[in-house]
mmCIF file of C-alpha atoms in Angstrom:
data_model
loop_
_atom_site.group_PDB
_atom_site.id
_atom_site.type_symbol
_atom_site.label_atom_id
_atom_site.label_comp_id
_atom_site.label_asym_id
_atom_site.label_seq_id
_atom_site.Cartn_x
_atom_site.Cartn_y
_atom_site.Cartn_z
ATOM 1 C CA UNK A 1 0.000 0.000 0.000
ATOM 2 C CA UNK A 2 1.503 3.552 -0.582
ATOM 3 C CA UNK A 3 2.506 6.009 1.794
ATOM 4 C CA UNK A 4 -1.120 8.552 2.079
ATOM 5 C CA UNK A 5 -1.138 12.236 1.034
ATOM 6 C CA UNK A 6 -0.974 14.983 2.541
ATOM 7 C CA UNK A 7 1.932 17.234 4.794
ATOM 8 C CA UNK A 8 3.510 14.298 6.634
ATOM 9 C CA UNK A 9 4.132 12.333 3.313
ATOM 10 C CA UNK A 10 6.773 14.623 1.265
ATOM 11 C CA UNK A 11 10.242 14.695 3.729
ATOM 12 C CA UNK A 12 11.564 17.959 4.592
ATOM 13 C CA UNK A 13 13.737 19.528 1.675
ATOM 14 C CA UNK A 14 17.507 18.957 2.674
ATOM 15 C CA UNK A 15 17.885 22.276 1.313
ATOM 16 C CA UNK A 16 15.970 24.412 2.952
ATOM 17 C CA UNK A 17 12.324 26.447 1.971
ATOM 18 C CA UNK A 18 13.566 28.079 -0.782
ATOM 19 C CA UNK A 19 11.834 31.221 -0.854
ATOM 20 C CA UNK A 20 9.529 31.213 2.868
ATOM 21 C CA UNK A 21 6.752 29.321 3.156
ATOM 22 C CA UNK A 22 3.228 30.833 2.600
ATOM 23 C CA UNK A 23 -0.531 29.629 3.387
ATOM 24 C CA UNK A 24 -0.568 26.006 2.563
ATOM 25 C CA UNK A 25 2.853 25.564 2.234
ATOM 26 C CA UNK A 26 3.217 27.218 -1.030
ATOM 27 C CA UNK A 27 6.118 29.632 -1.522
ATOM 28 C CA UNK A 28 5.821 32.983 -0.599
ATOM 29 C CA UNK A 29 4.954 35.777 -2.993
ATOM 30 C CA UNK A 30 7.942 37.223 -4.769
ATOM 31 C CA UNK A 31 7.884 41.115 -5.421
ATOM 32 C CA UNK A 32 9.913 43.481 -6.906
ATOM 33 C CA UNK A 33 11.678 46.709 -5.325
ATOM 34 C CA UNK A 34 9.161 49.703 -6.369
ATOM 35 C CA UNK A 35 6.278 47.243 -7.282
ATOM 36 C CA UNK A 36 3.431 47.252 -5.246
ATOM 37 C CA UNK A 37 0.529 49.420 -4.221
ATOM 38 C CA UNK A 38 -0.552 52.502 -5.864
ATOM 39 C CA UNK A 39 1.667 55.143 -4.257
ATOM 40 C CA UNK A 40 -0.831 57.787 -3.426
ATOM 41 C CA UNK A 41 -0.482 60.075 -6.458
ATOM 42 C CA UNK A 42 -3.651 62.572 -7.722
ATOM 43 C CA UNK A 43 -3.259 62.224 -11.180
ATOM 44 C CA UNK A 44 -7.534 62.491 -12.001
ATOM 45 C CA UNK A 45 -7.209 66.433 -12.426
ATOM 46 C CA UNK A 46 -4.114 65.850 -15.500
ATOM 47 C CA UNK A 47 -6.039 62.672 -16.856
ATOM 48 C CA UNK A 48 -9.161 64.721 -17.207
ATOM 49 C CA UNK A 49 -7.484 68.137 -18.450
ATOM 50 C CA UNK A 50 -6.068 65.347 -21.610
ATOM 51 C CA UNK A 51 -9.430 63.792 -22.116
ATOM 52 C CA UNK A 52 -11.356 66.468 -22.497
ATOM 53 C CA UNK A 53 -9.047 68.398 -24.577
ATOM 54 C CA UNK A 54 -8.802 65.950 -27.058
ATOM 55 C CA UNK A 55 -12.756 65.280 -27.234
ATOM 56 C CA UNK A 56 -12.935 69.414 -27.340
ATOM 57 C CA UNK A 57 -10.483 69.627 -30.619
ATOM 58 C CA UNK A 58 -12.308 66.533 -32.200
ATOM 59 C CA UNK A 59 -15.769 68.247 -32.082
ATOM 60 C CA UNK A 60 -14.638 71.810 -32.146
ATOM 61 C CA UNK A 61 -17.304 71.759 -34.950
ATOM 62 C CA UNK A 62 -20.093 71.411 -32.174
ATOM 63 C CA UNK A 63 -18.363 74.945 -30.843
ATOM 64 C CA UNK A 64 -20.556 75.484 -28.009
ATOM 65 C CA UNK A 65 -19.469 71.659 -25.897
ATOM 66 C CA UNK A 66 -16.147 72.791 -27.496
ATOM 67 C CA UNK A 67 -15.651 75.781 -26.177
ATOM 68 C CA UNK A 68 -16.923 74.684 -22.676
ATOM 69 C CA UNK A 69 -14.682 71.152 -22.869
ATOM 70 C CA UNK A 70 -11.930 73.986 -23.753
ATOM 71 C CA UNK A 71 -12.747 76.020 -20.406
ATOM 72 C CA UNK A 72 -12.592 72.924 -18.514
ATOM 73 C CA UNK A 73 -9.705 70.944 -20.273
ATOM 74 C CA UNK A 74 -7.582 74.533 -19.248
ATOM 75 C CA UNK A 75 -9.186 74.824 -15.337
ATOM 76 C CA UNK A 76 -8.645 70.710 -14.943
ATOM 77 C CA UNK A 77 -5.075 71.205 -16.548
ATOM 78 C CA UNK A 78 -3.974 73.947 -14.254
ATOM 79 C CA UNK A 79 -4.954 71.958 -10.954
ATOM 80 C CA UNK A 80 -3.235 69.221 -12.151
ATOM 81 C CA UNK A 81 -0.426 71.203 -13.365
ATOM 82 C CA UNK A 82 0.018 73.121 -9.633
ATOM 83 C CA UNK A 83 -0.825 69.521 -7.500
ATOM 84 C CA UNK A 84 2.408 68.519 -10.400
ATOM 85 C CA UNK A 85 4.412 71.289 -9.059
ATOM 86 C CA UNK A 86 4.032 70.352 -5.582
ATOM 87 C CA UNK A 87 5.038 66.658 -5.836
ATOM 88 C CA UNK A 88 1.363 65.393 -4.907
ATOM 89 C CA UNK A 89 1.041 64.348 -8.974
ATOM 90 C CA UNK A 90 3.107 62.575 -11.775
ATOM 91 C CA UNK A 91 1.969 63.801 -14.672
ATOM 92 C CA UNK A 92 3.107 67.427 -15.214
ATOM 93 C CA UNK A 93 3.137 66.799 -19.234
ATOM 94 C CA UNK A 94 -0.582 65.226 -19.619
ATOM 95 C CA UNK A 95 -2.152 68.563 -17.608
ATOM 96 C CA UNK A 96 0.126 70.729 -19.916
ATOM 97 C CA UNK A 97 -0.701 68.902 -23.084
ATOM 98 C CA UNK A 98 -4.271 69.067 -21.788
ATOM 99 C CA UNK A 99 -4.115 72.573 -21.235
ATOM 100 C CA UNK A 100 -2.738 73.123 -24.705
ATOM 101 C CA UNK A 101 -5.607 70.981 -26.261
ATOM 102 C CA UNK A 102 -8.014 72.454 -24.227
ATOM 103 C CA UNK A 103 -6.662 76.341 -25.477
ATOM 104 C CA UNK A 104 -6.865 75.253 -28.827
ATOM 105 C CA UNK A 105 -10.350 73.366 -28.704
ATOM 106 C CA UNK A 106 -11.373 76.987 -27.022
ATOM 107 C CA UNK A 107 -9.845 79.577 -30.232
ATOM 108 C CA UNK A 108 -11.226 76.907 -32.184
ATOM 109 C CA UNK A 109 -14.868 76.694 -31.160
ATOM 110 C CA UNK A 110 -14.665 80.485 -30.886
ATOM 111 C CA UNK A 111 -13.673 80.683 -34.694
ATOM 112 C CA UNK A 112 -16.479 78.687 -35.684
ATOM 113 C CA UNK A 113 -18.794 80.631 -33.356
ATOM 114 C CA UNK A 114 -17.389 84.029 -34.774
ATOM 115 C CA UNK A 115 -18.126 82.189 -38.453
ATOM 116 C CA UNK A 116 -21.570 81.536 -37.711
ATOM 117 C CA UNK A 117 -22.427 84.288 -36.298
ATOM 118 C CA UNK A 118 -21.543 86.571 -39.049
ATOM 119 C CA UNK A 119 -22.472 84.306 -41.979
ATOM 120 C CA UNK A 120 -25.992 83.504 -40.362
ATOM 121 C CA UNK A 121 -27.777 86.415 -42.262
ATOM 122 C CA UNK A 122 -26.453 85.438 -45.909
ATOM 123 C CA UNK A 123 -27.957 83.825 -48.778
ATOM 124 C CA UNK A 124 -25.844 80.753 -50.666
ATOM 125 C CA UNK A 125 -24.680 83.557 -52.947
ATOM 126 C CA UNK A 126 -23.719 85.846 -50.266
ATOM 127 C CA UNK A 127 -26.766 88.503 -50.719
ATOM 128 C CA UNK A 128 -28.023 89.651 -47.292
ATOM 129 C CA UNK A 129 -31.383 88.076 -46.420
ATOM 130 C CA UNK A 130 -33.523 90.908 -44.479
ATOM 131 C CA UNK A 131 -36.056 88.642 -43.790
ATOM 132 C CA UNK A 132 -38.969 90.930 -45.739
ATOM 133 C CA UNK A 133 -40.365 91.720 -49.185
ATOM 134 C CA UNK A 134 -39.004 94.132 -51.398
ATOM 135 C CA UNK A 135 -40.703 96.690 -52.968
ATOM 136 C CA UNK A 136 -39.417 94.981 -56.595
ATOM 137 C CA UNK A 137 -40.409 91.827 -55.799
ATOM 138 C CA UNK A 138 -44.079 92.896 -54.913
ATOM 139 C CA UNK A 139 -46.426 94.301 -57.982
#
């Protein structure tokens, strides 16, 4: 009959745990210097400045969400940019690229806002519609 399972059965390794024993008798976890838990950065405020600066210059067309996706992207950047500054972030280039996006999503929704505005009262042909009848038009 063989020997049962089970802790008793295996003899002792002559040369020693190798690296600790864990729960069960597995081997411990192995990590790396550095790796581990999150180390308590605020990076939200730079993540969010790049988001929304990019969605702001890909629908700078829609220039009223671009221009307020611009406002944020820039107030969102700057936080992120300071809280960079101070050592409490990591990501000093996203909130500055996301300030830049955000600046340009802003001149750019303003552009086509400016565009619209003055091109709203204008035929295809570029007469100026007054919105009445004139007297040659009438007999």
């Amino acid at each position: 009959m063989p020997p049962p399972y089970g802790p008793s059965a295996q003899p002792p390794s002559p040369y020693g745990s190798g690296y600790g024993a864990g729960p069960g008798g597995y081997p411990a976890p192995y990590a790396h210097p550095g790796w581990g838990w999150p180390t308590g950065l605020r990076n939200g405020m730079g993540d969010a400045s790049l988001a929304l600066g990019i969605i702001g210059l890909v629908l700078f067309l829609a220039f009223p969400l671009a221009m307020i996706l611009g406002v944020l992207a820039l107030i969102f950047g700057g936080i992120g940019h300071a809280r960079a500054r101070r050592g409490e972030a990591g990501n000093r280039g996203q909130a500055l690229a996301g300030m830049i996006c955000g600046g340009v999503a802003l001149v750019l929704g303003t552009l086509v806002l400016a565009l619209v505005v003055t091109t709203a009262g204008e035929d295809a042909d570029g007469r100026v519609d007054e919105g009445g009848y004139s007297a040659t038009s009438v007999r």
